[in-house]
GROMACS .gro file of C-alpha atoms in nm:
model
  257
    1MET     CA    1   5.775   8.838   1.755
    2LYS     CA    2   6.031   8.707   2.000
    3ASN     CA    3   5.753   8.561   2.213
    4TYR     CA    4   5.615   8.371   1.916
    5LEU     CA    5   5.960   8.240   1.832
    6LEU     CA    6   6.017   8.129   2.189
    7LEU     CA    7   5.678   7.955   2.195
    8PHE     CA    8   5.757   7.779   1.868
    9ILE     CA    9   6.092   7.655   2.002
   10CYS     CA   10   5.926   7.526   2.321
   11LEU     CA   11   5.660   7.342   2.122
   12PHE     CA   12   5.924   7.193   1.892
   13ILE     CA   13   6.134   7.068   2.184
   14SER     CA   14   5.826   6.922   2.354
   15SER     CA   15   5.721   6.741   2.038
   16MET     CA   16   6.070   6.598   1.996
   17ALA     CA   17   6.068   6.475   2.356
   18MET     CA   18   5.729   6.313   2.307
   19ALA     CA   19   5.853   6.144   1.991
   20GLN     CA   20   6.137   5.982   2.186
   21GLU     CA   21   5.917   5.882   2.479
   22ILE     CA   22   5.867   5.508   2.515
   23ASN     CA   23   5.503   5.401   2.543
   24ASN     CA   24   5.293   5.093   2.482
   25VAL     CA   25   5.161   5.057   2.131
   26MET     CA   26   4.846   4.850   2.072
   27GLY     CA   27   4.711   4.671   1.769
   28VAL     CA   28   4.499   4.391   1.625
   29VAL     CA   29   4.633   4.138   1.373
   30VAL     CA   30   4.388   3.986   1.125
   31ASN     CA   31   4.385   3.757   0.823
   32SER     CA   32   4.380   3.983   0.516
   33SER     CA   33   4.156   3.742   0.323
   34ASN     CA   34   3.866   3.722   0.569
   35GLY     CA   35   3.934   3.970   0.848
   36GLU     CA   36   3.948   3.699   1.115
   37PRO     CA   37   4.175   3.774   1.412
   38LEU     CA   38   4.496   3.572   1.436
   39GLU     CA   39   4.601   3.429   1.772
   40ASN     CA   40   4.964   3.373   1.879
   41VAL     CA   41   5.119   3.595   1.613
   42ASN     CA   42   5.480   3.659   1.717
   43ILE     CA   43   5.559   4.030   1.751
   44VAL     CA   44   5.904   4.170   1.826
   45ASN     CA   45   6.016   4.530   1.861
   46LEU     CA   46   6.350   4.516   1.678
   47ASN     CA   47   6.473   4.839   1.835
   48GLN     CA   48   6.375   4.785   2.198
   49VAL     CA   49   6.427   4.403   2.177
   50LYS     CA   50   6.090   4.330   2.336
   51GLY     CA   51   5.852   4.056   2.232
   52THR     CA   52   5.490   3.955   2.272
   53ALA     CA   53   5.214   3.756   2.100
   54THR     CA   54   4.852   3.824   2.007
   55ASN     CA   55   4.570   3.692   2.226
   56SER     CA   56   4.261   3.499   2.115
   57GLU     CA   57   4.110   3.819   1.977
   58GLY     CA   58   4.423   3.904   1.776
   59SER     CA   59   4.510   4.194   2.006
   60PHE     CA   60   4.857   4.281   2.134
   61GLN     CA   61   5.038   4.549   2.332
   62ILE     CA   62   5.412   4.608   2.322
   63VAL     CA   63   5.667   4.864   2.442
   64ALA     CA   64   5.758   5.103   2.160
   65LYS     CA   65   5.838   5.459   2.064
   66ALA     CA   66   5.804   5.652   1.741
   67ASN     CA   67   6.008   5.511   1.449
   68ASP     CA   68   6.058   5.172   1.614
   69THR     CA   69   6.009   4.874   1.383
   70LEU     CA   70   5.782   4.582   1.476
   71HIS     CA   71   5.842   4.243   1.316
   72LEU     CA   72   5.528   4.027   1.286
   73SER     CA   73   5.544   3.659   1.196
   74TYR     CA   74   5.294   3.374   1.194
   75LEU     CA   75   5.314   3.020   1.058
   76GLY     CA   76   5.168   3.001   0.707
   77PHE     CA   77   5.161   3.378   0.664
   78LYS     CA   78   5.405   3.627   0.512
   79SER     CA   79   5.607   3.807   0.778
   80ILE     CA   80   5.602   4.187   0.772
   81LYS     CA   81   5.773   4.483   0.937
   82VAL     CA   82   5.564   4.777   1.059
   83ARG     CA   83   5.698   5.121   1.155
   84VAL     CA   84   5.555   5.279   1.472
   85THR     CA   85   5.433   5.633   1.402
   86ASN     CA   86   5.341   5.925   1.628
   87ASP     CA   87   4.980   5.899   1.510
   88TRP     CA   88   4.968   5.533   1.609
   89LEU     CA   89   5.098   5.613   1.957
   90LYS     CA   90   4.859   5.907   1.989
   91PHE     CA   91   4.533   5.762   1.860
   92GLY     CA   92   4.555   5.407   2.001
   93SER     CA   93   4.504   5.066   1.842
   94SER     CA   94   4.574   4.991   1.477
   95LYS     CA   95   4.466   4.698   1.257
   96ILE     CA   96   4.743   4.503   1.085
   97GLU     CA   97   4.674   4.250   0.809
   98LEU     CA   98   4.882   3.942   0.737
   99THR     CA   99   4.869   3.766   0.401
  100GLU     CA  100   4.851   3.387   0.387
  101LEU     CA  101   5.124   3.203   0.200
  102ALA     CA  102   5.065   2.933  -0.060
  103LEU     CA  103   5.215   2.608   0.067
  104ALA     CA  104   5.409   2.389  -0.174
  105LEU     CA  105   5.561   2.048  -0.111
  106GLU     CA  106   5.915   2.006  -0.227
  107GLU     CA  107   5.999   1.702  -0.437
  108VAL     CA  108   6.179   1.436  -0.239
  109VAL     CA  109   6.446   1.239  -0.424
  110VAL     CA  110   6.540   0.896  -0.288
  111ASN     CA  111   6.872   0.767  -0.412
  112GLN     CA  112   6.881   0.389  -0.445
  113LEU     CA  113   7.209   0.214  -0.364
  114LYS     CA  114   7.347   0.003  -0.646
  115LEU     CA  115   7.572  -0.262  -0.495
  116THR     CA  116   7.848  -0.415  -0.704
  117GLY     CA  117   7.954  -0.698  -0.473
  118TYR     CA  118   8.296  -0.541  -0.413
  119LEU     CA  119   8.324  -0.428  -0.053
  120GLU     CA  120   8.572  -0.147  -0.120
  121VAL     CA  121   8.340   0.001  -0.383
  122ASP     CA  122   8.006  -0.057  -0.207
  123ILE     CA  123   8.115   0.084   0.129
  124LYS     CA  124   8.178   0.423  -0.031
  125GLN     CA  125   7.808   0.442  -0.126
  126VAL     CA  126   7.685   0.404   0.231
  127PRO     CA  127   7.603   0.745   0.388
  128THR     CA  128   7.838   0.843   0.668
  129ILE     CA  129   7.682   0.874   1.011
  130ASN     CA  130   7.787   1.201   1.166
  131ASN     CA  131   7.860   1.152   1.536
  132ASN     CA  132   7.867   1.474   1.732
  133TYR     CA  133   8.092   1.528   2.029
  134ARG     CA  134   8.134   1.805   2.281
  135TYR     CA  135   8.474   1.888   2.424
  136SER     CA  136   8.511   2.045   2.767
  137ILE     CA  137   8.793   2.294   2.816
  138SER     CA  138   8.918   2.380   3.162
  139GLY     CA  139   8.837   2.732   3.273
  140LEU     CA  140   8.533   2.773   3.047
  141PRO     CA  141   8.175   2.722   3.169
  142SER     CA  142   8.063   2.511   2.874
  143GLY     CA  143   8.207   2.274   2.615
  144TYR     CA  144   8.247   2.289   2.241
  145GLU     CA  145   8.064   2.070   1.996
  146ALA     CA  146   8.244   1.932   1.693
  147GLY     CA  147   8.201   1.669   1.425
  148LYS     CA  148   8.379   1.338   1.387
  149SER     CA  149   8.665   1.482   1.183
  150SER     CA  150   8.764   1.733   1.450
  151THR     CA  151   9.054   1.674   1.685
  152ILE     CA  152   9.138   1.815   2.024
  153THR     CA  153   9.419   2.019   1.870
  154LYS     CA  154   9.180   2.165   1.614
  155ILE     CA  155   8.929   2.258   1.883
  156ILE     CA  156   9.184   2.429   2.105
  157GLY     CA  157   9.343   2.605   1.810
  158SER     CA  158   9.011   2.732   1.676
  159ILE     CA  159   8.878   2.873   2.000
  160PHE     CA  160   9.010   3.213   1.903
  161ASN     CA  161   8.881   3.200   1.546
  162PRO     CA  162   8.509   3.202   1.627
  163ALA     CA  163   8.569   3.500   1.852
  164ASP     CA  164   8.743   3.684   1.571
  165PHE     CA  165   8.464   3.588   1.334
  166LEU     CA  166   8.202   3.717   1.577
  167HIS     CA  167   8.397   4.037   1.622
  168ARG     CA  168   8.417   4.085   1.245
  169MET     CA  169   8.041   4.030   1.221
  170PHE     CA  170   7.937   4.255   1.507
  171GLY     CA  171   8.247   4.450   1.610
  172LYS     CA  172   8.165   4.744   1.385
  173ASN     CA  173   7.811   4.746   1.518
  174PRO     CA  174   7.827   4.665   1.891
  175ASN     CA  175   7.457   4.744   1.918
  176GLU     CA  176   7.386   4.395   1.781
  177MET     CA  177   7.588   4.242   2.064
  178ARG     CA  178   7.388   4.445   2.313
  179LYS     CA  179   7.077   4.303   2.150
  180LEU     CA  180   7.206   3.953   2.223
  181LYS     CA  181   7.218   4.035   2.593
  182LYS     CA  182   6.871   4.191   2.586
  183MET     CA  183   6.729   3.888   2.405
  184LYS     CA  184   6.867   3.653   2.668
  185GLU     CA  185   6.711   3.862   2.946
  186ASP     CA  186   6.364   3.902   2.793
  187ASP     CA  187   6.139   3.607   2.885
  188GLU     CA  188   5.889   3.684   2.608
  189ILE     CA  189   6.164   3.678   2.344
  190ARG     CA  190   6.303   3.352   2.482
  191ASN     CA  191   5.960   3.189   2.483
  192LEU     CA  192   5.900   3.297   2.124
  193LEU     CA  193   6.239   3.170   2.007
  194ALA     CA  194   6.200   2.835   2.190
  195SER     CA  195   5.910   2.739   1.964
  196ARG     CA  196   6.071   2.848   1.638
  197PHE     CA  197   6.312   2.676   1.400
  198ASP     CA  198   6.309   2.910   1.098
  199ARG     CA  199   6.574   3.161   1.221
  200GLU     CA  200   6.361   3.442   1.079
  201MET     CA  201   6.323   3.632   1.405
  202LEU     CA  202   6.693   3.594   1.485
  203MET     CA  203   6.790   3.724   1.142
  204ALA     CA  204   6.562   4.024   1.186
  205LEU     CA  205   6.694   4.102   1.535
  206LEU     CA  206   7.063   4.059   1.453
  207GLN     CA  207   7.042   4.206   1.101
  208VAL     CA  208   7.218   3.912   0.933
  209ASP     CA  209   7.107   3.668   0.664
  210ARG     CA  210   7.063   3.292   0.707
  211VAL     CA  211   7.402   3.202   0.558
  212ASP     CA  212   7.590   3.434   0.795
  213LEU     CA  213   7.386   3.315   1.093
  214ASP     CA  214   7.469   2.949   1.025
  215GLU     CA  215   7.832   3.041   0.966
  216ILE     CA  216   7.853   3.218   1.302
  217VAL     CA  217   7.733   2.905   1.482
  218ARG     CA  218   7.960   2.681   1.276
  219GLN     CA  219   8.262   2.898   1.351
  220CYS     CA  220   8.173   2.862   1.720
  221ASN     CA  221   8.251   2.489   1.683
  222TYR     CA  222   7.892   2.364   1.674
  223SER     CA  223   7.823   2.072   1.446
  224LYS     CA  224   7.613   2.067   1.133
  225GLY     CA  225   7.370   1.836   1.313
  226PHE     CA  226   7.322   2.089   1.592
  227ILE     CA  227   7.267   2.374   1.345
  228GLN     CA  228   7.005   2.174   1.155
  229THR     CA  229   6.806   2.055   1.458
  230ALA     CA  230   6.840   2.332   1.720
  231ASN     CA  231   6.554   2.569   1.784
  232ASP     CA  232   6.607   2.944   1.760
  233LEU     CA  233   6.658   2.983   2.135
  234GLN     CA  234   6.938   2.724   2.132
  235ILE     CA  235   7.103   2.908   1.843
  236LEU     CA  236   7.075   3.235   2.035
  237ASP     CA  237   7.233   3.080   2.345
  238ALA     CA  238   7.510   2.924   2.136
  239ILE     CA  239   7.605   3.258   1.980
  240SER     CA  240   7.580   3.439   2.311
  241GLU     CA  241   7.797   3.184   2.496
  242CYS     CA  242   8.052   3.197   2.216
  243TYR     CA  243   8.078   3.573   2.240
  244GLU     CA  244   8.102   3.568   2.621
  245GLU     CA  245   8.383   3.310   2.600
  246TYR     CA  246   8.553   3.528   2.340
  247LYS     CA  247   8.557   3.817   2.587
  248VAL     CA  248   8.702   3.595   2.862
  249LEU     CA  249   8.973   3.456   2.635
  250ASN     CA  250   9.049   3.796   2.488
  251ARG     CA  251   9.101   3.942   2.835
  252SER     CA  252   9.326   3.648   2.922
  253ARG     CA  253   9.539   3.707   2.614
  254GLY     CA  254   9.559   4.077   2.698
  255ASN     CA  255   9.685   4.001   3.049
  256LYS     CA  256   9.962   3.778   2.913
  257ILE     CA  257  10.088   4.040   2.672
   0.00000   0.00000   0.00000
């Protein structure tokens, strides 16, 4: 009886070790409506912070272990998350279907200016052009971007605020900050983010919603124009630089105390 119990314990420990072992998981992504393979589908392992894309045959291979979550996204299709199972790792490739989205054009409203002939009244109707500026601060590797209404005093005074905001967002979950570093080091992730503008992959990786993501960048003294036009890689670099500068400034404040 003891021998059977010992054998059971050994098998259990071995199975647990295998479950935690990192392997390569393979799959094929197809269009759910016709079964056609989809090329260049973006695939990211949210746990290991590794990325890849499907080839011309819809196939992919990515580093993963059991219970990791893969995020799949493709233009015009609904993004999905897929859990990696032991069976998937054991038996090989799996077919994943993506569902096509219905595209709808939003109504565009053009506001016509109604001039009165009075300069003081009419000038208020003209849209304000937002000029963006970047301010360089001695001792830091990069500058800060701010809108027209910002002043040097405001920029210097708010350097510490974005850091505090970032710390409130991620301080209780430092794993997300480690993900930032991994994302910057993974070439596949960077290539995927450089071609995207929807923030979807960033939100999935950092576990924040779109409002919080935009607020993080805004608190880091980047302008509304930058937030609206930057690709996902630029947003990633902006957040990462902000956090690195926070650590430098925080250490400096600690040394002065």
